[in-house]
PDB file of C-alpha atoms in Angstrom:
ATOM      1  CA  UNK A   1     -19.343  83.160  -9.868  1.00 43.00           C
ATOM      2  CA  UNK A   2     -20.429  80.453  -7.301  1.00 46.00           C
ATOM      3  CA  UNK A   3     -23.753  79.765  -9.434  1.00 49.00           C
ATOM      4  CA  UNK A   4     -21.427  79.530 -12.771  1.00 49.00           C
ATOM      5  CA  UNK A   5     -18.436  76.867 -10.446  1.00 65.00           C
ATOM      6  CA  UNK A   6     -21.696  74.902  -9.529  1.00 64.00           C
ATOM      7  CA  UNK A   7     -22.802  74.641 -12.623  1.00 68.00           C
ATOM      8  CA  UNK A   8     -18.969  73.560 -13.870  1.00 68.00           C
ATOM      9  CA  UNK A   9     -18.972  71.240 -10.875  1.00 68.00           C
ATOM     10  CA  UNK A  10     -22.168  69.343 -12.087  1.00 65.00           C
ATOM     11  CA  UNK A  11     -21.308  69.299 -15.390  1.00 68.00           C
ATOM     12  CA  UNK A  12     -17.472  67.450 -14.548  1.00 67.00           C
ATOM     13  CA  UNK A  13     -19.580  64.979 -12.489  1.00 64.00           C
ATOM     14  CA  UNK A  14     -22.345  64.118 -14.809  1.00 66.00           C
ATOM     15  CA  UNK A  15     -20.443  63.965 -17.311  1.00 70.00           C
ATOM     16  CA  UNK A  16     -17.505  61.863 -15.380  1.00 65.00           C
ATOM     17  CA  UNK A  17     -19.939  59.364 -14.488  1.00 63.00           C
ATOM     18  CA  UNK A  18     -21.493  58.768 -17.807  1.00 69.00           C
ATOM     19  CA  UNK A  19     -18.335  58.337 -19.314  1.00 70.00           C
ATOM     20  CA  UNK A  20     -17.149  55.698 -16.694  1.00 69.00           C
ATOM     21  CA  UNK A  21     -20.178  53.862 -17.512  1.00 66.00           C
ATOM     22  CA  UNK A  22     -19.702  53.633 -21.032  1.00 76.00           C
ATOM     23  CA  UNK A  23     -16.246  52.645 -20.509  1.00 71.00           C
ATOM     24  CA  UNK A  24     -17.477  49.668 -18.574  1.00 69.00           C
ATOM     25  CA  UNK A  25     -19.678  48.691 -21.464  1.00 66.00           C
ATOM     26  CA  UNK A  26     -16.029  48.025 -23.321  1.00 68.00           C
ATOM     27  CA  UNK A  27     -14.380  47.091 -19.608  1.00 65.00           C
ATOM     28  CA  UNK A  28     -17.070  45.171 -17.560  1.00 67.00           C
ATOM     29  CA  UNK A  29     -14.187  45.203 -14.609  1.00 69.00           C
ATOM     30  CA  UNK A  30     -14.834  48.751 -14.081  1.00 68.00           C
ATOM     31  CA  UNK A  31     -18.715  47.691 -13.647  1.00 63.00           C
ATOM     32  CA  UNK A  32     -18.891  48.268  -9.801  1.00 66.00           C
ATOM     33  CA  UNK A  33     -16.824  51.774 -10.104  1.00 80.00           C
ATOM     34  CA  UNK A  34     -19.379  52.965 -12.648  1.00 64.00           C
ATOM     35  CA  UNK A  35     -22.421  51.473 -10.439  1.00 70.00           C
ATOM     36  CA  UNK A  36     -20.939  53.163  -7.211  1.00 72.00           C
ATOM     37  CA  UNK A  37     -20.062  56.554  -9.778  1.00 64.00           C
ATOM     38  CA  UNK A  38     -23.744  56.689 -11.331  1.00 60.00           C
ATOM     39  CA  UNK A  39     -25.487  56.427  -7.652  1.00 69.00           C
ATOM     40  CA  UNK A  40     -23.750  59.592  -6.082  1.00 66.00           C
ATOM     41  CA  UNK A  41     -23.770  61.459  -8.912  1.00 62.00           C
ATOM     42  CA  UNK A  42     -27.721  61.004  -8.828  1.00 62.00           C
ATOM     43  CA  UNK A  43     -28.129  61.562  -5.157  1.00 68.00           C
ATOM     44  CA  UNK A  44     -26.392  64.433  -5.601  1.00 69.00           C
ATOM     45  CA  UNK A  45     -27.880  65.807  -8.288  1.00 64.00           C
ATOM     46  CA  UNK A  46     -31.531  67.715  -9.029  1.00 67.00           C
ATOM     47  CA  UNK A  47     -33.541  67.836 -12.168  1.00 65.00           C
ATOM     48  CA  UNK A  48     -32.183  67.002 -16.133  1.00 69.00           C
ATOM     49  CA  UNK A  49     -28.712  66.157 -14.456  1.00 63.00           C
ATOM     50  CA  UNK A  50     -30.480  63.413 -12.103  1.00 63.00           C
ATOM     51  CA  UNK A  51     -32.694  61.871 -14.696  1.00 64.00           C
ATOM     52  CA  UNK A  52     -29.840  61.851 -17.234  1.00 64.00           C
ATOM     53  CA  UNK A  53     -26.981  60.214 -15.236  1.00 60.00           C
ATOM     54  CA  UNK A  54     -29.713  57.860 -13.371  1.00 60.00           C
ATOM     55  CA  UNK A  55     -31.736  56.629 -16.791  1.00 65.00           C
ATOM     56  CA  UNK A  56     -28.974  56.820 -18.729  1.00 68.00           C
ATOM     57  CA  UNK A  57     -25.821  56.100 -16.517  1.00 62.00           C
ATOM     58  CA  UNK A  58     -27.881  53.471 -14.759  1.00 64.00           C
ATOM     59  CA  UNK A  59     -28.826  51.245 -17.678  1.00 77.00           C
ATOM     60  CA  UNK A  60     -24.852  51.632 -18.942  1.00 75.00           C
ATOM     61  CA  UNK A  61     -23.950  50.114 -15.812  1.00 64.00           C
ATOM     62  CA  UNK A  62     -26.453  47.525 -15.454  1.00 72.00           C
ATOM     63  CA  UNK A  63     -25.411  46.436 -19.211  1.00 73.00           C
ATOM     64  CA  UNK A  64     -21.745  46.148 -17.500  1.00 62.00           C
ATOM     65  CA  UNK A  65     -22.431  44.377 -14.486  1.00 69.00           C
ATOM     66  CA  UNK A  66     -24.323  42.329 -16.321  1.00 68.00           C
ATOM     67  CA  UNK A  67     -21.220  41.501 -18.646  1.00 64.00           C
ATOM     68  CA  UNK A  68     -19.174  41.086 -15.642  1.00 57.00           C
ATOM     69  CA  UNK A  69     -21.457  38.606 -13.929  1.00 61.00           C
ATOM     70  CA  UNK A  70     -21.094  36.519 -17.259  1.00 59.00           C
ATOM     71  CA  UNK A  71     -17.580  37.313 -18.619  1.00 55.00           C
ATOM     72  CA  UNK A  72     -16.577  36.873 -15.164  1.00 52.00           C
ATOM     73  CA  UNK A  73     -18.208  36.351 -12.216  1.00 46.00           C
ATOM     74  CA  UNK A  74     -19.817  32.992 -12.776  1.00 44.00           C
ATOM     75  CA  UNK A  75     -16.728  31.187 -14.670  1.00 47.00           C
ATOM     76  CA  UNK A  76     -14.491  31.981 -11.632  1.00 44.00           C
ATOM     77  CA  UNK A  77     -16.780  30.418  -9.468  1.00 41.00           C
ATOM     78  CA  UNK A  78     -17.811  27.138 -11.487  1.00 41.00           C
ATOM     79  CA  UNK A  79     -13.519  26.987 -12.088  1.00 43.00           C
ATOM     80  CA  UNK A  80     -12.759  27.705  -8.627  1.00 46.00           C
ATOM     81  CA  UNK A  81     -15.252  24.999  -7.829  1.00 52.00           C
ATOM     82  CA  UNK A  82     -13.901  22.428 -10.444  1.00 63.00           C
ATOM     83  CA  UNK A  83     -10.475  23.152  -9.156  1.00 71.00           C
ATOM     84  CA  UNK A  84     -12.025  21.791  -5.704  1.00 75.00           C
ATOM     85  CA  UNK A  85     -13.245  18.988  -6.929  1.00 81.00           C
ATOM     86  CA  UNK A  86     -10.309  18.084  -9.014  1.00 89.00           C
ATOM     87  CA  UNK A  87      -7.903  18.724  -6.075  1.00 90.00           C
ATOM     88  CA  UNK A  88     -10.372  16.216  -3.916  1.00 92.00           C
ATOM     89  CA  UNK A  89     -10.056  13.451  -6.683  1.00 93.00           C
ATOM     90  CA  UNK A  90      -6.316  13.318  -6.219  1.00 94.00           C
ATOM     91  CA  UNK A  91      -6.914  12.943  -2.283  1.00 94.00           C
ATOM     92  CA  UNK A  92      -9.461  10.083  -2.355  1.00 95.00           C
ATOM     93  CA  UNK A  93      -6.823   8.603  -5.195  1.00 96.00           C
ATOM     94  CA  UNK A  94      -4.557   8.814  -2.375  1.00 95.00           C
ATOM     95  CA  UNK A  95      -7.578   7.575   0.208  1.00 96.00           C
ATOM     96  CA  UNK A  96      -7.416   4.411  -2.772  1.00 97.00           C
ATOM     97  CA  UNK A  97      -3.709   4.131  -1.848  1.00 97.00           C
ATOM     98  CA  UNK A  98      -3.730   3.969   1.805  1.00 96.00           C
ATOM     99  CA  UNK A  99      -6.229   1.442   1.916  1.00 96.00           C
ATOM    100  CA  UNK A 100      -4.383  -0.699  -0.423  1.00 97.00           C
ATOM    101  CA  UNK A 101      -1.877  -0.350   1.688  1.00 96.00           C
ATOM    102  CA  UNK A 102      -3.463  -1.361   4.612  1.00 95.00           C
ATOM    103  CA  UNK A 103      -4.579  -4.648   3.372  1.00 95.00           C
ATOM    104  CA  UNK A 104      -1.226  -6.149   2.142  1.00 95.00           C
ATOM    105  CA  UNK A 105      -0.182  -4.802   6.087  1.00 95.00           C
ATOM    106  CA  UNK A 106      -3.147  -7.029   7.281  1.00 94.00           C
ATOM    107  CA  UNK A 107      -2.843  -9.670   4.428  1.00 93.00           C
ATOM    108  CA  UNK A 108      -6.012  -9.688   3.333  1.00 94.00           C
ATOM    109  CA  UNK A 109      -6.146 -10.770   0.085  1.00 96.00           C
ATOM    110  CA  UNK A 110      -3.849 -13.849  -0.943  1.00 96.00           C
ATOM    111  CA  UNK A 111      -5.255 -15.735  -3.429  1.00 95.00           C
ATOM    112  CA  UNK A 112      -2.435 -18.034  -4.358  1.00 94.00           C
ATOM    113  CA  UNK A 113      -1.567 -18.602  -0.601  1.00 94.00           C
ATOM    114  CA  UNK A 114       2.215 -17.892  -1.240  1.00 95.00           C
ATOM    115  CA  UNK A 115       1.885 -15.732   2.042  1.00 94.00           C
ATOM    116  CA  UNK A 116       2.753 -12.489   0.204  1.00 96.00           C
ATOM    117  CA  UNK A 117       0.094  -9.858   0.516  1.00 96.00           C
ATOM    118  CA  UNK A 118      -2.131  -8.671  -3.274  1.00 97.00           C
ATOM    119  CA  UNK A 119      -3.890  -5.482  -4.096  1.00 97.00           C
ATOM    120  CA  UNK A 120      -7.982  -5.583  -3.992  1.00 96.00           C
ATOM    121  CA  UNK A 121     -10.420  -4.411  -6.043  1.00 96.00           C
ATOM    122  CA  UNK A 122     -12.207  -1.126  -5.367  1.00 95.00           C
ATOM    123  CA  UNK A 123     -15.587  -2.516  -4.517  1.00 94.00           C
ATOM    124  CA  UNK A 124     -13.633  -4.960  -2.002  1.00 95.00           C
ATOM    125  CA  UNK A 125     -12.535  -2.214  -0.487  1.00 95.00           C
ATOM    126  CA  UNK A 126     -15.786  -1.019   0.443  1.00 94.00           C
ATOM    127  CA  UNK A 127     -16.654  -3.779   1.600  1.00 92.00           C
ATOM    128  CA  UNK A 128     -19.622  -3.812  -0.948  1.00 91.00           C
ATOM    129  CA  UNK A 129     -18.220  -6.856  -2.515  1.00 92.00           C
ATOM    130  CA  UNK A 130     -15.935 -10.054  -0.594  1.00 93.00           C
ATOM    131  CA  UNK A 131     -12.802 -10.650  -0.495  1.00 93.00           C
ATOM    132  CA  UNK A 132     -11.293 -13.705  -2.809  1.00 92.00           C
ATOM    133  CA  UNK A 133     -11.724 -15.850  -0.230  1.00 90.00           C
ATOM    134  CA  UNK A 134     -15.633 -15.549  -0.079  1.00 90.00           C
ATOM    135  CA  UNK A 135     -15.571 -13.322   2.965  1.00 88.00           C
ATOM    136  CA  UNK A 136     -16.977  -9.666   3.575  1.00 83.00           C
ATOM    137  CA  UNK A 137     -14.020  -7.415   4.472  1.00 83.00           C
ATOM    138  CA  UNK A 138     -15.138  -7.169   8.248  1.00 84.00           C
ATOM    139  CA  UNK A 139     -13.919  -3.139   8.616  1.00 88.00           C
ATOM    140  CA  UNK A 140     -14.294  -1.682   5.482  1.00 93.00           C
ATOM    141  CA  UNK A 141     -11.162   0.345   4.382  1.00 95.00           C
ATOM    142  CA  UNK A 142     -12.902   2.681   2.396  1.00 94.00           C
ATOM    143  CA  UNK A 143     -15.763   4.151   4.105  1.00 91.00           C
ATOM    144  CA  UNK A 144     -18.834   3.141   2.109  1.00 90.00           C
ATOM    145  CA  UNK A 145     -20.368   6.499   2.595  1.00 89.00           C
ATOM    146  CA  UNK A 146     -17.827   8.337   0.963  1.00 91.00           C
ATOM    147  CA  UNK A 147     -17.373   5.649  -1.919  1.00 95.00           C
ATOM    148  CA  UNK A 148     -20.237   4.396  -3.275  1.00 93.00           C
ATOM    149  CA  UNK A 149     -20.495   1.707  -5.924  1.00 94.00           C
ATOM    150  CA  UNK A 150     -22.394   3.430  -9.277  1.00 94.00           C
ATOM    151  CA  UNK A 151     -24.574   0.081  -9.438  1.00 92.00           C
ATOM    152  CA  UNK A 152     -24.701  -3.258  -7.360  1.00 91.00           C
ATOM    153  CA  UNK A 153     -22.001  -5.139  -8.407  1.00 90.00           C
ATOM    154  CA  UNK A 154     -19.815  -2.630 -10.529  1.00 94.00           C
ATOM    155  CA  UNK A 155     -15.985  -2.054  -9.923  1.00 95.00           C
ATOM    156  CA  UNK A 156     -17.074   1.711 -10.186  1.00 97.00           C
ATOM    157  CA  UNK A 157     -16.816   3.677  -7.027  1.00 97.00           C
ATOM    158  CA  UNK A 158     -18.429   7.361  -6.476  1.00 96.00           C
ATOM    159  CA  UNK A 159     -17.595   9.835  -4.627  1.00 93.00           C
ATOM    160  CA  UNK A 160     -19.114  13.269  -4.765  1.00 91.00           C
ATOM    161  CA  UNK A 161     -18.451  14.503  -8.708  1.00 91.00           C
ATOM    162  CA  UNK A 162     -15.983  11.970  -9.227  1.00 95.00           C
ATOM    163  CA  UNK A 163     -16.050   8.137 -10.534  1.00 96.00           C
ATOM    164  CA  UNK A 164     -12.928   5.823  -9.431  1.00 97.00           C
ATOM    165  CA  UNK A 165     -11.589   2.235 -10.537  1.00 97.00           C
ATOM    166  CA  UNK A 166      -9.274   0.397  -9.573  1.00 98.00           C
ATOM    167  CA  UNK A 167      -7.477  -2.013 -12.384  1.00 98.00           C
ATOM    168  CA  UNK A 168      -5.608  -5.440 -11.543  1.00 98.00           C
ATOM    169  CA  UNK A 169      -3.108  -7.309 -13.763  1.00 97.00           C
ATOM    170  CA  UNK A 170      -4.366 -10.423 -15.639  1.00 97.00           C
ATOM    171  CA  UNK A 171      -2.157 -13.143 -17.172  1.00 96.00           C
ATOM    172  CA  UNK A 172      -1.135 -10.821 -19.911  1.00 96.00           C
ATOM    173  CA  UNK A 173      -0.208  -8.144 -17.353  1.00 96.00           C
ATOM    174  CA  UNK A 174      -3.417  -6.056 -18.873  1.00 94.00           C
ATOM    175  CA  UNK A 175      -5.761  -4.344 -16.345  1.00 95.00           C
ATOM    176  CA  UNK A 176      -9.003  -6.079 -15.150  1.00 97.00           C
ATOM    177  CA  UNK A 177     -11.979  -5.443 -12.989  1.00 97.00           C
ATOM    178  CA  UNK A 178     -13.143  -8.989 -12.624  1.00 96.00           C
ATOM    179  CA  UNK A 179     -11.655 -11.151  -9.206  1.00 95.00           C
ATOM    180  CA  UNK A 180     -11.594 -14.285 -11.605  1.00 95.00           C
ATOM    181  CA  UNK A 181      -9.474 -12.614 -13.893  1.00 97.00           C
ATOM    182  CA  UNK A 182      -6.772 -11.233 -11.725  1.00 97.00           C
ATOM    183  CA  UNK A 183      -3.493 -12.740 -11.624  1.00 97.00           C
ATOM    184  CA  UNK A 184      -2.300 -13.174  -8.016  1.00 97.00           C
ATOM    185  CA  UNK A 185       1.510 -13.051  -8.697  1.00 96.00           C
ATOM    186  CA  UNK A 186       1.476  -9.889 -10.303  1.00 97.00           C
ATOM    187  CA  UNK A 187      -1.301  -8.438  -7.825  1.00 97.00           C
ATOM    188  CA  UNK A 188       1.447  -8.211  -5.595  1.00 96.00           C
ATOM    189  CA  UNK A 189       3.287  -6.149  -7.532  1.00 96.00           C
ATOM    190  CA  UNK A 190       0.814  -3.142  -8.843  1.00 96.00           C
ATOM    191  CA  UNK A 191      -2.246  -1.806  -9.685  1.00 97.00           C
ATOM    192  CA  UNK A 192      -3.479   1.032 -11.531  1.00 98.00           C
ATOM    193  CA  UNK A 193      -6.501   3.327 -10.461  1.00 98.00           C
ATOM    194  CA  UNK A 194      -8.395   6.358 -12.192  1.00 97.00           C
ATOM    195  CA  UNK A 195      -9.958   9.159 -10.932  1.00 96.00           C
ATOM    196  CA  UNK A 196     -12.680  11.195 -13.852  1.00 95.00           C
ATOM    197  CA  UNK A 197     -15.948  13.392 -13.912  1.00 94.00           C
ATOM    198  CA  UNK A 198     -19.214  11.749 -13.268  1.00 92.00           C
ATOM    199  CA  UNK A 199     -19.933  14.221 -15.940  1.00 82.00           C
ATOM    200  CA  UNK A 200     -19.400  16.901 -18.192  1.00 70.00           C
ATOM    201  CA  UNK A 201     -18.695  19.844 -16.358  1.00 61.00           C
ATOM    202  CA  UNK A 202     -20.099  18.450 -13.021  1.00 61.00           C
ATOM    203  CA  UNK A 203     -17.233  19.431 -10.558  1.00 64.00           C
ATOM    204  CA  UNK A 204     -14.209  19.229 -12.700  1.00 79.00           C
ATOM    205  CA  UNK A 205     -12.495  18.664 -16.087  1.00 82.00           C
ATOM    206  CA  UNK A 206      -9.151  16.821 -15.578  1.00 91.00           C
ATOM    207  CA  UNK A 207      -8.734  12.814 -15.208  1.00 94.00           C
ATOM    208  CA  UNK A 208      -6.384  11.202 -12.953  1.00 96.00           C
ATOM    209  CA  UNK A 209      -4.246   8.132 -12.671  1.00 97.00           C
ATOM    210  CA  UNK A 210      -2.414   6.992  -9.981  1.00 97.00           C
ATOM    211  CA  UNK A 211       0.045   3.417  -9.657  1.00 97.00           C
ATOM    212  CA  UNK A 212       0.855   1.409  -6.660  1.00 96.00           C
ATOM    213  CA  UNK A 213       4.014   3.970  -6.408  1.00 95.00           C
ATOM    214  CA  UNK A 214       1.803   6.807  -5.787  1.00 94.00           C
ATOM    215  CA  UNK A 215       2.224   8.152  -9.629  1.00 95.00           C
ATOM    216  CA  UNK A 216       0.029  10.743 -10.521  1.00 96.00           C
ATOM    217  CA  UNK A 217      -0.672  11.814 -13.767  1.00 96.00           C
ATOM    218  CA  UNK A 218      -3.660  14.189 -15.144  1.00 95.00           C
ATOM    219  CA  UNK A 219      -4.702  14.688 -18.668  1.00 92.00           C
ATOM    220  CA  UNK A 220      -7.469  16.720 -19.885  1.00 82.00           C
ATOM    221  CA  UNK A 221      -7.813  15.106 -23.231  1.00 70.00           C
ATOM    222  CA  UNK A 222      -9.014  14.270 -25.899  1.00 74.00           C
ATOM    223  CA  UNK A 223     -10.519  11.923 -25.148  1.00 79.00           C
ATOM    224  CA  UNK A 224     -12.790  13.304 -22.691  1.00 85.00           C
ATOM    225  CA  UNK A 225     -13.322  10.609 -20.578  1.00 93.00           C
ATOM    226  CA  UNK A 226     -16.711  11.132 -18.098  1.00 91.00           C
ATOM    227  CA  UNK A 227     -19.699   8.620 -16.722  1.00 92.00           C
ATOM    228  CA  UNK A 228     -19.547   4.902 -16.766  1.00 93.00           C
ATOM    229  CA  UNK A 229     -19.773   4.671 -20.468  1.00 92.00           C
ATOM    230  CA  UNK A 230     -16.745   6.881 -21.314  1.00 93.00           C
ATOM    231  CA  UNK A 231     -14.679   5.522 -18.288  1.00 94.00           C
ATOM    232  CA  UNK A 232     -10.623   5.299 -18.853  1.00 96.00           C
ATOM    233  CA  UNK A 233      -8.923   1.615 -20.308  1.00 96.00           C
ATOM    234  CA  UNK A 234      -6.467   0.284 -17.928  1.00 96.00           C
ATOM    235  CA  UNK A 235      -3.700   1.680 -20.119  1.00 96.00           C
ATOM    236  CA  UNK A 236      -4.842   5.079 -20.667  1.00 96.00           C
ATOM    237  CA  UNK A 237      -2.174   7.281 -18.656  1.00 96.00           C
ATOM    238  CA  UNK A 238       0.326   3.851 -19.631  1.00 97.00           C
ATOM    239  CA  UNK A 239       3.037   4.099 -22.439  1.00 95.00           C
ATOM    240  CA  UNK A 240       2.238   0.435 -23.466  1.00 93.00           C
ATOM    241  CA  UNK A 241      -0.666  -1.956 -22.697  1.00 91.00           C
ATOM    242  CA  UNK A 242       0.776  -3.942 -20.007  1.00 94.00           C
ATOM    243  CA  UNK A 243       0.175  -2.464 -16.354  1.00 95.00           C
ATOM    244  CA  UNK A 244       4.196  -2.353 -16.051  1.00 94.00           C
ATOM    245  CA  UNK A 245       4.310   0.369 -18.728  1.00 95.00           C
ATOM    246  CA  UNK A 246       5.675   3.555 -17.749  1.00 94.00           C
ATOM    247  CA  UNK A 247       3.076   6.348 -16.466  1.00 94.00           C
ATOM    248  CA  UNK A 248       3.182   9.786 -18.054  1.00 92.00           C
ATOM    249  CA  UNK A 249       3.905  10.791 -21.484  1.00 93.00           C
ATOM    250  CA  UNK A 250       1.952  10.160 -24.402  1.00 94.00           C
ATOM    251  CA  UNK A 251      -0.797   7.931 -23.414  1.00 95.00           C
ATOM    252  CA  UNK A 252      -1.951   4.667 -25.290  1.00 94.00           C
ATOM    253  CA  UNK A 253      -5.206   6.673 -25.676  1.00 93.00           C
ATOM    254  CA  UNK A 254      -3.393   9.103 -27.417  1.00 93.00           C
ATOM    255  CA  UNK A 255      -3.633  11.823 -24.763  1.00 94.00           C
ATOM    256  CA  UNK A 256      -0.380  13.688 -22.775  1.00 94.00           C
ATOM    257  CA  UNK A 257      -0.833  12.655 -19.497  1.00 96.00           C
ATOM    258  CA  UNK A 258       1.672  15.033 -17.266  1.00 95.00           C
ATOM    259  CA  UNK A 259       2.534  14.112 -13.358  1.00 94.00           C
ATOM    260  CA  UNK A 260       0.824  15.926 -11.195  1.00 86.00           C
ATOM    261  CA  UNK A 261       2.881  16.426  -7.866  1.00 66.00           C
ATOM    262  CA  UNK A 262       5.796  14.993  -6.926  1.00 44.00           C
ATOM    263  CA  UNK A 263       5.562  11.345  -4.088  1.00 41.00           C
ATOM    264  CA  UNK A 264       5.579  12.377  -0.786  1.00 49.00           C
ATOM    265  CA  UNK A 265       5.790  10.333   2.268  1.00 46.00           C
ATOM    266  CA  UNK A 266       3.233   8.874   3.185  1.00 46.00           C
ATOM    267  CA  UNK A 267       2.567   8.397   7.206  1.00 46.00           C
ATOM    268  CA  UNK A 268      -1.382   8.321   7.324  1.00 43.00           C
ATOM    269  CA  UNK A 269      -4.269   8.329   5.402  1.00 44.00           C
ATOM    270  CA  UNK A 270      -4.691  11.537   3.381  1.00 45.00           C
ATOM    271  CA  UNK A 271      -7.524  13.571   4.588  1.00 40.00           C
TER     272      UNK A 271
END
């Protein structure tokens, strides 16, 4: 009797295990139960029962681990690592903000010497390019290790896996990236900036734009908007050309661009 219940028992747990593993074939999320299943089951065992649930249990299992490393493993970490570097565009957008800011508090940039305070330009910022008035902004307001122009000269700014710019009105109200072009008058009134990936895939998806009123819209196209060459028009996230256009909506690029958070006060530089 105890030599025919031993022989039941091994039977129930040979055959438990190799059914668990060919379940995970068809359910990689029961991969590591299977893996875990096959092992004592084979430790246990002697013999035919050993070979069978460790040659064939174990290559079921390694077929479903493998599936869950690639169904889902590795896409949770490359999203949960494009949500981080999405969620640290919108704070160096915010970074963009504060510094503005902080030069109409200081004055810095007048250029029709009315005495009312304008927006800069990203690389002036930086410090990486002067001020209208010919001088280098003595403390930069954006730390130049954390923002890095893409090329000497360029209104693009770096950081990390994202690329940012910073638009100004013109004389038509349209954005522009070019201190001879900017209108002071309405400099004093807004600016646009964008945050988007450096590249495809390389730390996150989603483009940003945020207004002098800390409006923040996202869009994840079409267009797909990534390096220099495919970087966002002044009115992308705009519902008209002119800078003064509402934010949000349907895009005049044709894309939904959808706020992202609600404005909250702002006391101090985001972090």
């Amino acid at each position: 009797m105890v030599a025919v219940s031993e022989s039941v028992r091994t039977r129930v747990f040979v055959v438990g295990a190799l059914l668990l593993a060919a379940v995970s074939l068809v359910l990689p999320l029961l991969a590591f139960p299977a893996v875990v299943a096959v092992m004592l089951v084979a430790i246990q065992q002697q013999g035919r029962a050993r070979a069978l649930v460790g040659v064939l249990g174990g290559a079921m299992a390694l077929v479903a681990t493998v599936r869950f490393t690639v169904e889902y493993a590795v896409p949770g970490i490359v999203g949960g690592g494009q949500r981080a570097g999405e969620e640290k565009a919108v704070s160096r957008l915010r970074e963009i903000l504060w510094a503005q800011d902080k030069a109409r508090e200081l004055k810095l940039v007048d250029r029709n010497g009315d005495g009312v305070a304008e927006a800069a330009l990203a690389s002036q910022l930086t410090g990486a390019q002067p001020l209208p008035n010919g001088t280098p902004m003595e403390v930069p307001l954006l730390r130049p290790d954390q923002f890095r122009p893409v090329a000497p000269g360029s209104p693009v700014l770096q950081s990390e896996s994202y690329l940012y710019v910073v638009y100004l009105p013109d004389a038509a109200d349209r954005g522009t990236t070019e201190e001879k072009q900017v209108d002071a008058t309405r400099a004093a009134k807004r600016f646009v900036a964008y945050a988007w990936p450096a590249g495809y895939g390389k730390g996150g998806r989603r483009v940003f734009f945020m207004d002098q009123d800390e409006r923040i819209c996202e869009s994840v196209g079409p267009p797909e908007y990534q390096g220099v060459e495919r970087m966002p028009p002044a009115h992308a996230a705009l519902q008209g050309p002119a800078l003064s256009a509402t934010p949000c909506g349907t895009g005049s690029d044709g894309a939904t661009w959808t706020p992202w958070k609600k404005k909250k006060p702002r006391t101090s530089p985001p972090g």
